[in-house]
Amino acid sequence: MKKLDVPYKIYLDEKDIPNSWYNVRADMKNKPAPLIHPGTLQPMKFEELQPVFCDELIKQELNDTERYIAIPDEVLDFYKMYRPSPLTHAVFLEQLLDTPAHIFYKFEGNNTSGSHKLNSAIAQAYYAKKQGLKGVTTETGAGQWGTALSMACSYFKLDCKVFMVRVSYEQKPFRREVMKTYGATVTPSPSMETEAGRKINAEHPGTTGSLGCAISEAVECAVTHEGYRYELGSVLNQVLLHQSIIGLETKAACEKYGLKPDIIVGCAGGGSNLGGLISPFMGEKLRGEADYRIIAVEPASCPSFTRGKYVYDFCDTGKVCPMAKMYTLGHDFIPSANHAGGLRYHGMSPILSQLYHDGYMEAVSVEQTRVFDAAVQFARVEGILPAPESSHAIRVGIDEALKCKETGEAKTIIIGLTGTGYFDLKAYEQYNDGTMTDYIPTDEDLAKGFAKIPDVKVNF
Amino acid sequence: MKKLDVPYKIYLDEKDIPNSWYNVRADMKNKPAPLIHPGTLQPMKFEELQPVFCDELIKQELNDTERYIAIPDEVLDFYKMYRPSPLTHAVFLEQLLDTPAHIFYKFEGNNTSGSHKLNSAIAQAYYAKKQGLKGVTTETGAGQWGTALSMACSYFKLDCKVFMVRVSYEQKPFRREVMKTYGATVTPSPSMETEAGRKINAEHPGTTGSLGCAISEAVECAVTHEGYRYELGSVLNQVLLHQSIIGLETKAACEKYGLKPDIIVGCAGGGSNLGGLISPFMGEKLRGEADYRIIAVEPASCPSFTRGKYVYDFCDTGKVCPMAKMYTLGHDFIPSANHAGGLRYHGMSPILSQLYHDGYMEAVSVEQTRVFDAAVQFARVEGILPAPESSHAIRVGIDEALKCKETGEAKTIIIGLTGTGYFDLKAYEQYNDGTMTDYIPTDEDLAKGFAKIPDVKVNF
C-alpha cells in the first residue's frame, strides 16, 4: 500500500479560490430540458420568470452555453470567510476499514450554516441586493438552506422570509433560532398566510407539511409582495452553477497533489451538492478528457433517481411554479415521517437528471440505519459529526472502500461531506437508542405519486 | 487606515503545528502555589496524586521548570485532524465597527467537540491509554469538555464516564447525545451512584447540581474503580500546558505576517483557553522581551478574578480533591440559574491566579445581555455563531476596538474564539425573545461563599 505524500487536510490558499463558476451545461451535448410554462407547455421566457426570480439569476438559469461565469467580487469576499474548504485525507477511516483505498472528503460544514448551501445563498442574496430588492422568500426543510440564506441576507442587509416545513419547525427549534438570530422571519408551513397554504391546510387538516408545500407558499409570498423575489437552494441550474465552487476547489487540490480520483460520491436530494462537486470532473468526462465513476446516493425512502420517472412534473405541490423535466416521484410525494434529515425532495436537478439519463453517472439508494452505521463509524474516527444527508455519501464511500479491500485495489475515492449534524441529534438519539427504523416505499406507494404527474407532450 | 497584507484566514501548514507544548511556569519567577493535601496542608506528592490522575499527567502537573515538553506523535497525529486552527482577520467586524483597530480571532470551534477543549482531552486520553488504563471519569457543565473527552476516548478506545451537571443534562439533551454517539456513559449529577452524590442529594434535595459537585462524583468514581483515573478540562497546570498549542500557533501566525498584537483578550472560567492562548506571549512578557495587554474576561455572575479572594480553597464541593491556591468565590458558590453557558467554576487556574496577582494581566467582568449583544453582532457579519463563553471575549474585543475608534489608534487586538454556540441556542432564544436577564451577585451573596473557605496557613 503506497503511502500518499499529502497533508491530512489540503487547504488551498485564499488566492486559489476560483474566481469563476463553471457551467457544466456548456459541455453537455444533450442540454437539460428547459423549465416550461404549465399552461402553454413552452419554455419559460426571461420575462415570465421575472416576477419570481432575480434578473441576473434568470440569466444564469437560462445560460447553457457560457462555460465560465465570473464570481462577483462581493461574493468572493464573503467566500473568503469560510473558503477554500478543506479536502481531507480520511487516514483514520482508512485505518479502521483496513482498506488499500485512498479516501478523501471535501468538507463543507466549516461555517455556521453548517453546510454547502451557503455557496449559493450568498450569490443569490448578492444578486437580490444588486437589483435593489427589499428581500427574498424561501422554504426550508431540514433547515440547512434556510439557515444559509438567513446568514447571507443578514450580511447584505436584506429581509428574509423563510417558510419552514411544519414538522421541522416543531422538531428543530434550534434551527429556527439560528435563522432568527440572523434576523430572518420563520413561518411554519403550511401557514394561513398564503392562498396555497390555506388550501393545503383545508385539504389536509393537521398536515405537518412538505417541501413542495413550502415552495408554493414562498413563491406566492414573493410574487405578492412588492420588492421581493423567491430563492431556491437546490434543483435549479443556477444553484449547481454556484455550487461548482466545491468541485473546482476539489479539482485544484487534487491537481496540486497529483491525486486522480477513481470514484466521486455525493448525496443527492435536489442535487445541489452533488452537482457542484462533480461539475468540473463531469466536464472532463463530457469532453472525453478523463473518466471517473460518479455515484449519486439517495435515501431508499425517497428514491427519485433509482425508482422515479424521467418526465415533466411540477416542482411544487401547489403547482404555482414552472414545470421541470426531471427524475420525479410525483409532486405529491412525501417521504415517510421516519426519514431523518434532508434529501426529501420529490424531484431531482434537471442537469443531473439528463446526465444520469445519458449514462454519465450511477445512482444507488441506501436505508437510513445503514447510513447512520456509517455516520457513527465516521464520527468516531474522523472527529466530525456528519449531517444525515452527508452520511449517505459516507455510507457508499465506505462500501466502495471495502470492495477495494476485497480486490486489493488502491482506488482514490472522494466523498462530498456536505455538512455537520449538530441539528440532527434527535436522529442520532434514535440511532443510539436503537429505535431508528427503515422505510422503503412499495411499488403501490410510488404508484400513487406517479398517478398525479400530468401527462405532458412538449413540441419545441 | 493602513490596510494589512494578510489573508482573511491565516492557516499555518500542517508541518508548522508546534511539536512541543510551552510550559509558562518555567518562566515565572513566582511559581504558582502547589496543590496541597487538605489534611497535612503540605504540597501533594506524586504518590498522593496517583490514585486520581495518570502518572504522566502528574509529572506534567508538578513540572514547573522544563520550558518545552514534547507532544507525543500519537497526539500530533490527532491534532492534524483539526489543527492548525485558523487565525482569522475580522475584516467584516472591523467594517461594521468602523474602527481603525485590527481585530483577529483564533478560532478553536472547527471540530465536532465545538471547542478548544479537545486540545487537552486528546493528550489526557493518550496518557491514560499509554498507562494501560481501562477508562477515565470526568465531569462536564455546559458540555464542551465532556464532548471533547468522549471524542478523545473514542479515538483511543477508552471507556469514558461523564458526570454531567443535572441542569445541563436536562436542558442540553443534544450535548448528551453527542457524547453517547462517541460511546461515553453520561450520568446526571448529583447522582445516587457515589457517596458524594448521595450526600449532596440528601443535603440539597432537588438540587440541579454544580460543577463542584460533579467533580466530587467523578473523582470518587475514578478512585473506586480499578483501572480508572480522573481527568479535568481546566484549572490544572497540565491543561494550560496542553492548551499552549493555541498560543504557539497564534504566535507563529503573527510572526509569519509581521503582526504585533497590542491586546490579547480571552474568556476565563477555569482558565484553560485563556491560559493556552496567552502562554507564549506571557513568556515573552515574563522574560522582559515584549509587552502586551492581556485581558481576562469573566461573567459578572461568576466573578472569581474581579471579586474573588486569592487563597487556598477546595477545588470541589464534596472536598474530595486537593486544595489549590487560586482566586475563588468559595467551593460552595453556584452561579445564578439565569447564567448561560460555561464559565461557571468557582475558582481559577493557579497559574493565571499568580500571574494576575503579580500584575501581568488585567481582568474585567461583563453582564450576559451585553455579551449576547456582541455575540449576535459578531455572528451576523463574521459567519460564526459563537459560544456564550467565547462571546465574553468578543464583547471586550469590541469594546477595545471602539476605544480605538475614539482615539484613532490602529491597535492589533487578538480575541480567543473558543468555540461554537450550536448547543447554546436556548440562550440565543432567550436573547432573541428579549427574556434574557442579568444577574450580579451582591456583596452579601458573595460573603456566603467566602464564609465556607477554610482558613489555611501553609508553612512550606
Tab-separated table of C-alpha atoms in Angstrom, chain B residues 32-416:
chain	number	residue	atom	x	y	z
B	32	PRO	CA	2.020	29.087	41.089
B	33	ALA	CA	1.325	27.700	44.552
B	34	PRO	CA	1.285	23.897	44.671
B	35	LEU	CA	-1.799	21.767	45.273
B	36	ILE	CA	-1.887	20.840	48.941
B	37	HIS	CA	-3.293	17.960	50.943
B	38	PRO	CA	-6.283	19.210	52.971
B	39	GLY	CA	-5.180	17.142	55.973
B	40	THR	CA	-1.436	17.788	56.153
B	41	LEU	CA	-1.519	21.161	54.376
B	42	GLN	CA	1.674	20.050	52.628
B	43	PRO	CA	2.224	20.042	48.850
B	44	MET	CA	0.724	16.959	47.215
B	45	LYS	CA	3.354	14.387	46.312
B	46	PHE	CA	3.417	12.318	43.145
B	47	GLU	CA	2.332	9.202	45.053
B	48	GLU	CA	-0.580	11.011	46.682
B	49	LEU	CA	-1.923	12.097	43.311
B	50	GLN	CA	-1.515	8.665	41.709
B	51	PRO	CA	-4.921	7.260	42.685
B	52	VAL	CA	-6.588	10.212	40.967
B	53	PHE	CA	-4.509	11.179	37.929
B	54	CYS	CA	-2.462	9.374	35.256
B	55	ASP	CA	1.233	9.163	36.106
B	56	GLU	CA	2.487	11.142	33.135
B	57	LEU	CA	-0.052	13.874	33.734
B	58	ILE	CA	1.039	14.182	37.377
B	59	LYS	CA	4.611	14.673	36.189
B	60	GLN	CA	3.396	17.469	33.934
B	61	GLU	CA	1.331	18.910	36.769
B	62	LEU	CA	4.348	19.111	39.042
B	63	ASN	CA	6.890	20.178	36.432
B	64	ASP	CA	7.464	23.916	36.786
B	65	THR	CA	10.957	24.090	35.344
B	66	GLU	CA	11.014	22.498	31.894
B	67	ARG	CA	10.156	25.128	29.278
B	68	TYR	CA	9.125	22.824	26.438
B	69	ILE	CA	7.525	19.378	26.689
B	70	ALA	CA	7.377	17.243	23.552
B	71	ILE	CA	3.944	16.437	22.146
B	72	PRO	CA	3.701	12.656	21.587
B	73	ASP	CA	3.418	11.613	17.921
B	74	GLU	CA	0.034	9.977	18.521
B	75	VAL	CA	-1.326	13.267	19.833
B	76	LEU	CA	0.240	15.209	16.958
B	77	ASP	CA	-1.456	12.836	14.504
B	78	PHE	CA	-4.800	13.595	16.077
B	79	TYR	CA	-4.093	17.337	16.132
B	80	LYS	CA	-3.710	17.139	12.354
B	81	MET	CA	-7.408	16.323	12.074
B	82	TYR	CA	-8.412	19.822	13.123
B	83	ARG	CA	-5.247	21.850	13.579
B	84	PRO	CA	-3.682	24.277	12.823
B	85	SER	CA	-6.794	26.253	13.618
B	86	PRO	CA	-7.257	29.481	11.678
B	87	LEU	CA	-6.262	32.913	12.922
B	88	THR	CA	-8.925	34.981	11.205
B	89	HIS	CA	-8.802	38.652	10.358
B	90	ALA	CA	-12.202	40.029	11.366
B	91	VAL	CA	-12.442	42.437	8.442
B	92	PHE	CA	-16.218	42.432	8.401
B	93	LEU	CA	-16.434	43.197	12.107
B	94	GLU	CA	-13.878	45.990	11.661
B	95	GLN	CA	-16.033	47.461	8.880
B	96	LEU	CA	-19.160	47.231	10.995
B	97	LEU	CA	-17.500	48.961	13.944
B	98	ASP	CA	-15.736	51.431	11.651
B	99	THR	CA	-12.649	51.141	13.806
B	100	PRO	CA	-9.005	51.676	12.894
B	101	ALA	CA	-8.178	48.666	15.096
B	102	HIS	CA	-7.067	45.415	13.508
B	103	ILE	CA	-9.103	42.598	15.017
B	104	PHE	CA	-8.114	38.946	14.756
B	105	TYR	CA	-9.600	35.867	16.318
B	106	LYS	CA	-8.090	32.458	16.888
B	107	PHE	CA	-10.959	30.095	16.173
B	108	GLU	CA	-10.986	26.771	18.039
B	109	GLY	CA	-14.505	25.670	17.068
B	110	ASN	CA	-13.671	23.746	13.874
B	111	ASN	CA	-14.026	20.303	15.359
B	112	THR	CA	-17.038	18.279	16.425
B	113	SER	CA	-16.473	18.888	20.125
B	114	GLY	CA	-17.002	22.512	19.107
B	115	SER	CA	-14.300	23.989	21.295
B	116	HIS	CA	-10.647	24.176	22.281
B	117	LYS	CA	-11.203	21.515	24.966
B	118	LEU	CA	-10.133	18.794	22.539
B	119	ASN	CA	-6.522	20.026	22.689
B	120	SER	CA	-6.146	18.757	26.234
B	121	ALA	CA	-8.669	15.912	26.012
B	122	ILE	CA	-6.682	14.062	23.383
B	123	ALA	CA	-3.459	14.443	25.370
B	124	GLN	CA	-5.092	13.231	28.576
B	125	ALA	CA	-6.746	10.284	26.831
B	126	TYR	CA	-3.424	9.372	25.234
B	127	TYR	CA	-1.592	9.238	28.579
B	128	ALA	CA	-4.393	7.160	30.088
B	129	LYS	CA	-4.156	4.708	27.210
B	130	LYS	CA	-0.372	4.588	27.446
B	131	GLN	CA	-0.657	3.719	31.128
B	132	GLY	CA	-2.859	0.767	30.176
B	133	LEU	CA	-5.971	2.090	31.893
B	134	LYS	CA	-9.481	0.859	31.112
B	135	GLY	CA	-11.050	4.260	31.168
B	136	VAL	CA	-11.403	7.700	32.650
B	137	THR	CA	-14.012	9.702	34.520
B	138	THR	CA	-14.800	13.350	34.307
B	139	GLU	CA	-17.442	15.985	34.881
B	140	THR	CA	-18.965	18.415	32.439
B	141	GLY	CA	-21.083	21.512	32.855
B	142	ALA	CA	-22.000	23.260	29.620
B	143	GLY	CA	-20.787	20.095	27.902
B	144	GLN	CA	-17.768	21.169	25.885
B	145	TRP	CA	-15.233	19.296	27.959
B	146	GLY	CA	-17.351	16.141	28.215
B	147	THR	CA	-17.841	16.108	24.457
B	148	ALA	CA	-14.149	16.596	23.839
B	149	LEU	CA	-13.096	13.847	26.236
B	150	SER	CA	-15.715	11.477	24.757
B	151	MET	CA	-14.277	12.053	21.290
B	152	ALA	CA	-10.726	11.574	22.509
B	153	CYS	CA	-11.598	8.367	24.381
B	154	SER	CA	-13.466	7.016	21.368
B	155	TYR	CA	-10.346	7.576	19.288
B	156	PHE	CA	-8.103	5.719	21.748
B	157	LYS	CA	-10.794	3.119	22.591
B	158	LEU	CA	-11.025	4.005	26.280
B	159	ASP	CA	-14.157	3.899	28.394
B	160	CYS	CA	-15.379	7.357	29.360
B	161	LYS	CA	-17.735	8.071	32.284
B	162	VAL	CA	-19.084	11.591	32.323
B	163	PHE	CA	-20.898	13.173	35.276
B	164	MET	CA	-22.948	15.953	33.756
B	165	VAL	CA	-24.355	18.759	35.904
B	166	ARG	CA	-28.049	17.853	36.128
B	167	VAL	CA	-29.371	21.169	34.882
B	168	SER	CA	-27.288	20.805	31.697
B	169	TYR	CA	-28.187	17.124	31.352
B	170	GLU	CA	-31.831	18.096	31.228
B	171	GLN	CA	-31.545	21.304	29.228
B	172	LYS	CA	-28.990	20.065	26.720
B	173	PRO	CA	-30.140	16.634	25.556
B	174	PHE	CA	-28.203	17.079	22.319
B	175	ARG	CA	-24.905	17.623	24.095
B	176	ARG	CA	-25.580	14.411	25.981
B	177	GLU	CA	-26.394	12.650	22.703
B	178	VAL	CA	-23.119	13.664	21.041
B	179	MET	CA	-21.233	12.169	23.975
B	180	LYS	CA	-23.275	8.976	23.678
B	181	THR	CA	-22.600	8.880	19.938
B	182	TYR	CA	-18.918	8.821	20.870
B	183	GLY	CA	-19.623	5.912	23.192
B	184	ALA	CA	-19.473	7.679	26.581
B	185	THR	CA	-21.698	6.935	29.583
B	186	VAL	CA	-23.392	10.115	30.765
B	187	THR	CA	-24.815	10.346	34.310
B	188	PRO	CA	-26.696	13.366	35.656
B	189	SER	CA	-25.003	14.809	38.753
B	190	PRO	CA	-25.579	14.727	41.654
B	191	SER	CA	-26.379	11.044	41.167
B	192	MET	CA	-27.043	8.223	43.605
B	193	GLU	CA	-24.001	6.327	42.258
B	194	THR	CA	-21.404	7.926	44.509
B	195	GLU	CA	-21.221	8.756	48.169
B	196	ALA	CA	-20.532	12.385	47.327
B	197	GLY	CA	-23.618	12.457	45.097
B	198	ARG	CA	-25.863	10.812	47.688
B	199	LYS	CA	-24.659	13.232	50.356
B	200	ILE	CA	-25.290	16.296	48.195
B	201	ASN	CA	-28.715	14.956	47.210
B	202	ALA	CA	-29.583	14.406	50.856
B	203	GLU	CA	-28.401	17.862	51.929
B	204	HIS	CA	-29.916	19.710	48.971
B	205	PRO	CA	-32.970	17.722	47.805
B	206	GLY	CA	-33.914	18.588	44.222
B	207	THR	CA	-30.619	20.356	43.519
B	208	THR	CA	-29.792	20.792	39.831
B	209	GLY	CA	-26.122	20.339	40.562
B	210	SER	CA	-22.925	22.272	40.043
B	211	LEU	CA	-19.502	21.713	38.574
B	212	GLY	CA	-18.089	21.404	42.065
B	213	CYS	CA	-20.488	18.521	42.852
B	214	ALA	CA	-19.852	16.760	39.573
B	215	ILE	CA	-16.085	16.911	40.142
B	216	SER	CA	-16.512	15.247	43.539
B	217	GLU	CA	-18.515	12.440	41.937
B	218	ALA	CA	-16.122	11.904	39.053
B	219	VAL	CA	-13.079	11.789	41.349
B	220	GLU	CA	-14.778	9.327	43.690
B	221	CYS	CA	-15.804	7.177	40.745
B	222	ALA	CA	-12.217	7.070	39.486
B	223	VAL	CA	-10.600	6.142	42.770
B	224	THR	CA	-13.175	3.421	43.494
B	225	HIS	CA	-12.941	1.736	40.067
B	226	GLU	CA	-9.945	-0.426	39.174
B	227	GLY	CA	-8.152	0.833	36.055
B	228	TYR	CA	-9.759	4.280	36.022
B	229	ARG	CA	-8.386	7.752	36.597
B	230	TYR	CA	-9.974	11.171	36.728
B	231	GLU	CA	-9.369	13.820	34.071
B	232	LEU	CA	-10.182	17.506	34.267
B	233	GLY	CA	-10.576	20.010	31.444
B	234	SER	CA	-9.497	23.227	33.087
B	235	VAL	CA	-7.808	24.870	36.099
B	236	LEU	CA	-4.870	22.421	36.290
B	237	ASN	CA	-1.334	23.249	35.193
B	238	GLN	CA	-1.286	20.282	32.792
B	239	VAL	CA	-4.368	21.609	30.993
B	240	LEU	CA	-2.810	25.014	30.425
B	241	LEU	CA	0.300	23.234	29.177
B	242	HIS	CA	-1.685	21.330	26.519
B	243	GLN	CA	-3.684	24.405	25.592
B	244	SER	CA	-0.457	26.315	24.924
B	245	ILE	CA	-0.813	24.937	21.381
B	246	ILE	CA	-3.383	27.693	20.807
B	247	GLY	CA	-0.954	30.424	21.732
B	248	LEU	CA	2.009	28.855	19.952
B	249	GLU	CA	0.073	28.673	16.694
B	250	THR	CA	-1.226	32.203	17.181
B	251	LYS	CA	2.274	33.495	17.736
B	252	ALA	CA	3.631	31.623	14.710
B	253	ALA	CA	0.860	33.058	12.540
B	254	CYS	CA	1.576	36.568	13.825
B	255	GLU	CA	5.266	36.172	13.118
B	256	LYS	CA	4.587	34.836	9.616
B	257	TYR	CA	2.701	38.013	8.734
B	258	GLY	CA	4.563	40.520	10.877
B	259	LEU	CA	1.622	41.148	13.220
B	260	LYS	CA	2.327	42.584	16.665
B	261	PRO	CA	-0.638	42.187	18.986
B	262	ASP	CA	-1.240	45.064	21.379
B	263	ILE	CA	-4.105	43.446	23.242
B	264	ILE	CA	-4.924	39.767	23.765
B	265	VAL	CA	-8.402	39.006	25.092
B	266	GLY	CA	-9.769	35.685	26.285
B	267	CYS	CA	-12.693	34.450	28.319
B	268	ALA	CA	-11.884	32.938	31.690
B	269	GLY	CA	-13.848	30.271	33.528
B	270	GLY	CA	-11.217	27.903	34.903
B	271	GLY	CA	-8.630	29.428	32.591
B	272	SER	CA	-7.968	26.675	30.042
B	273	ASN	CA	-8.397	28.722	26.894
B	274	LEU	CA	-7.042	31.985	28.196
B	275	GLY	CA	-4.031	30.284	29.737
B	276	GLY	CA	-3.267	28.472	26.495
B	277	LEU	CA	-3.790	31.460	24.244
B	278	ILE	CA	-1.576	33.820	26.191
B	279	SER	CA	1.159	31.394	27.312
B	280	PRO	CA	3.915	32.161	24.797
B	281	PHE	CA	3.089	35.882	24.795
B	282	MET	CA	3.170	35.860	28.581
B	283	GLY	CA	6.511	34.080	28.371
B	284	GLU	CA	7.958	36.994	26.413
B	285	LYS	CA	6.458	39.413	28.893
B	286	LEU	CA	7.882	37.491	31.870
B	287	ARG	CA	11.308	37.429	30.236
B	288	GLY	CA	11.052	41.153	29.511
B	289	GLU	CA	11.272	40.648	25.738
B	290	ALA	CA	7.943	42.189	24.796
B	291	ASP	CA	4.877	43.757	26.310
B	292	TYR	CA	1.223	43.013	25.692
B	293	ARG	CA	-2.011	43.996	27.378
B	294	ILE	CA	-3.635	40.733	28.377
B	295	ILE	CA	-7.281	40.832	29.424
B	296	ALA	CA	-9.228	38.048	31.118
B	297	VAL	CA	-12.993	38.387	30.682
B	298	GLU	CA	-15.336	36.714	33.121
B	299	PRO	CA	-19.099	36.782	33.640
B	300	ALA	CA	-20.417	39.324	36.123
B	301	SER	CA	-22.411	36.462	37.638
B	302	CYS	CA	-19.291	34.405	38.461
B	303	PRO	CA	-16.536	36.972	39.035
B	304	SER	CA	-13.686	34.972	40.562
B	305	PHE	CA	-10.867	37.243	39.337
B	306	THR	CA	-12.547	40.577	39.859
B	307	ARG	CA	-14.334	39.894	43.149
B	308	GLY	CA	-12.861	36.643	44.480
B	309	LYS	CA	-10.216	36.012	47.136
B	310	TYR	CA	-6.698	34.742	46.361
B	311	VAL	CA	-6.464	31.945	48.931
B	312	TYR	CA	-6.283	28.177	49.293
B	313	ASP	CA	-9.696	26.593	48.700
B	314	PHE	CA	-11.192	23.261	47.788
B	315	CYS	CA	-11.476	22.538	44.055
B	316	ASP	CA	-14.780	20.715	44.536
B	317	THR	CA	-17.913	20.912	46.643
B	318	GLY	CA	-17.501	17.444	48.162
B	319	LYS	CA	-13.951	18.258	49.301
B	320	VAL	CA	-12.521	15.031	47.879
B	321	CYS	CA	-9.883	16.873	45.811
B	322	PRO	CA	-6.664	18.551	46.894
B	323	MET	CA	-6.775	22.264	47.644
B	324	ALA	CA	-5.475	24.908	45.286
B	325	LYS	CA	-4.386	28.489	45.850
B	326	MET	CA	-6.443	30.483	43.428
B	327	TYR	CA	-8.859	33.342	43.037
B	328	THR	CA	-12.041	31.777	44.369
B	329	LEU	CA	-15.626	32.604	45.245
B	330	GLY	CA	-15.701	29.658	47.635
B	331	HIS	CA	-16.195	25.998	46.769
B	332	ASP	CA	-19.902	26.249	47.641
B	333	PHE	CA	-20.568	29.075	45.207
B	334	ILE	CA	-23.088	28.273	42.450
B	335	PRO	CA	-23.801	30.928	39.834
B	336	SER	CA	-27.380	32.080	39.353
B	337	ALA	CA	-29.537	29.788	37.206
B	338	ASN	CA	-30.061	32.585	34.677
B	339	HIS	CA	-26.411	32.359	33.688
B	340	ALA	CA	-25.986	30.760	30.245
B	341	GLY	CA	-23.092	28.647	29.048
B	342	GLY	CA	-19.895	27.678	30.841
B	343	LEU	CA	-17.527	29.883	32.873
B	344	ARG	CA	-19.408	28.768	35.996
B	345	TYR	CA	-16.495	27.457	38.043
B	346	HIS	CA	-15.933	28.978	41.468
B	347	GLY	CA	-12.148	29.124	41.127
B	348	MET	CA	-9.444	29.983	38.628
B	349	SER	CA	-6.272	28.328	37.341
B	350	PRO	CA	-3.442	28.675	39.902
B	351	ILE	CA	-1.081	29.761	37.114
B	352	LEU	CA	-3.365	32.562	35.957
B	353	SER	CA	-4.175	33.468	39.550
B	354	GLN	CA	-0.482	34.002	40.299
B	355	LEU	CA	0.082	35.983	37.091
B	356	TYR	CA	-2.919	38.176	37.811
B	357	HIS	CA	-1.829	38.639	41.405
B	358	ASP	CA	1.611	39.705	40.156
B	359	GLY	CA	0.108	42.279	37.782
B	360	TYR	CA	0.907	40.592	34.484
B	361	MET	CA	-2.693	40.671	33.303
B	362	GLU	CA	-5.987	42.512	33.730
B	363	ALA	CA	-9.461	41.168	34.361
B	364	VAL	CA	-12.904	42.577	33.637
B	365	SER	CA	-16.367	41.179	34.210
B	366	VAL	CA	-19.295	41.641	31.805
B	367	GLU	CA	-23.065	41.157	32.036
B	368	GLN	CA	-24.589	38.488	29.863
B	369	THR	CA	-27.019	40.624	27.846
B	370	ARG	CA	-24.071	42.761	26.734
B	371	VAL	CA	-22.228	39.535	25.930
B	372	PHE	CA	-25.075	38.365	23.686
B	373	ASP	CA	-25.299	41.798	22.032
B	374	ALA	CA	-21.723	41.220	20.953
B	375	ALA	CA	-22.351	37.584	20.009
B	376	VAL	CA	-25.182	38.451	17.628
B	377	GLN	CA	-23.305	41.409	16.169
B	378	PHE	CA	-20.358	39.126	15.522
B	379	ALA	CA	-22.442	36.240	14.142
B	380	ARG	CA	-24.193	38.429	11.627
B	381	VAL	CA	-21.020	39.679	9.981
B	382	GLU	CA	-18.388	37.052	10.674
B	383	GLY	CA	-20.470	33.999	9.834
B	384	ILE	CA	-19.723	32.094	13.023
B	385	LEU	CA	-22.261	31.551	15.794
B	386	PRO	CA	-20.021	31.958	18.830
B	387	ALA	CA	-20.351	30.038	22.077
B	388	PRO	CA	-21.574	32.155	25.014
B	389	GLU	CA	-18.170	31.625	26.655
B	390	SER	CA	-16.276	32.957	23.641
B	391	SER	CA	-18.679	35.853	23.362
B	392	HIS	CA	-17.336	37.272	26.612
B	393	ALA	CA	-14.024	37.793	24.845
B	394	ILE	CA	-15.756	39.161	21.750
B	395	ARG	CA	-17.571	41.702	23.944
B	396	VAL	CA	-14.352	43.110	25.350
B	397	GLY	CA	-12.588	42.852	21.985
B	398	ILE	CA	-15.328	45.027	20.509
B	399	ASP	CA	-15.150	47.426	23.461
B	400	GLU	CA	-11.411	47.843	22.935
B	401	ALA	CA	-11.889	48.324	19.177
B	402	LEU	CA	-14.458	51.035	19.891
B	403	LYS	CA	-11.987	52.772	22.194
B	404	CYS	CA	-9.556	52.757	19.256
B	405	LYS	CA	-12.233	54.453	17.189
B	406	GLU	CA	-12.335	57.251	19.779
B	407	THR	CA	-8.575	57.648	19.935
B	408	GLY	CA	-7.818	56.864	16.293
B	409	GLU	CA	-5.301	54.193	17.284
B	410	ALA	CA	-4.787	51.221	14.957
B	411	LYS	CA	-4.184	48.691	17.702
B	412	THR	CA	-3.995	44.997	16.905
B	413	ILE	CA	-6.416	43.008	19.032
B	414	ILE	CA	-6.439	39.222	19.242
B	415	ILE	CA	-9.559	37.521	20.552
B	416	GLY	CA	-9.642	33.904	21.693
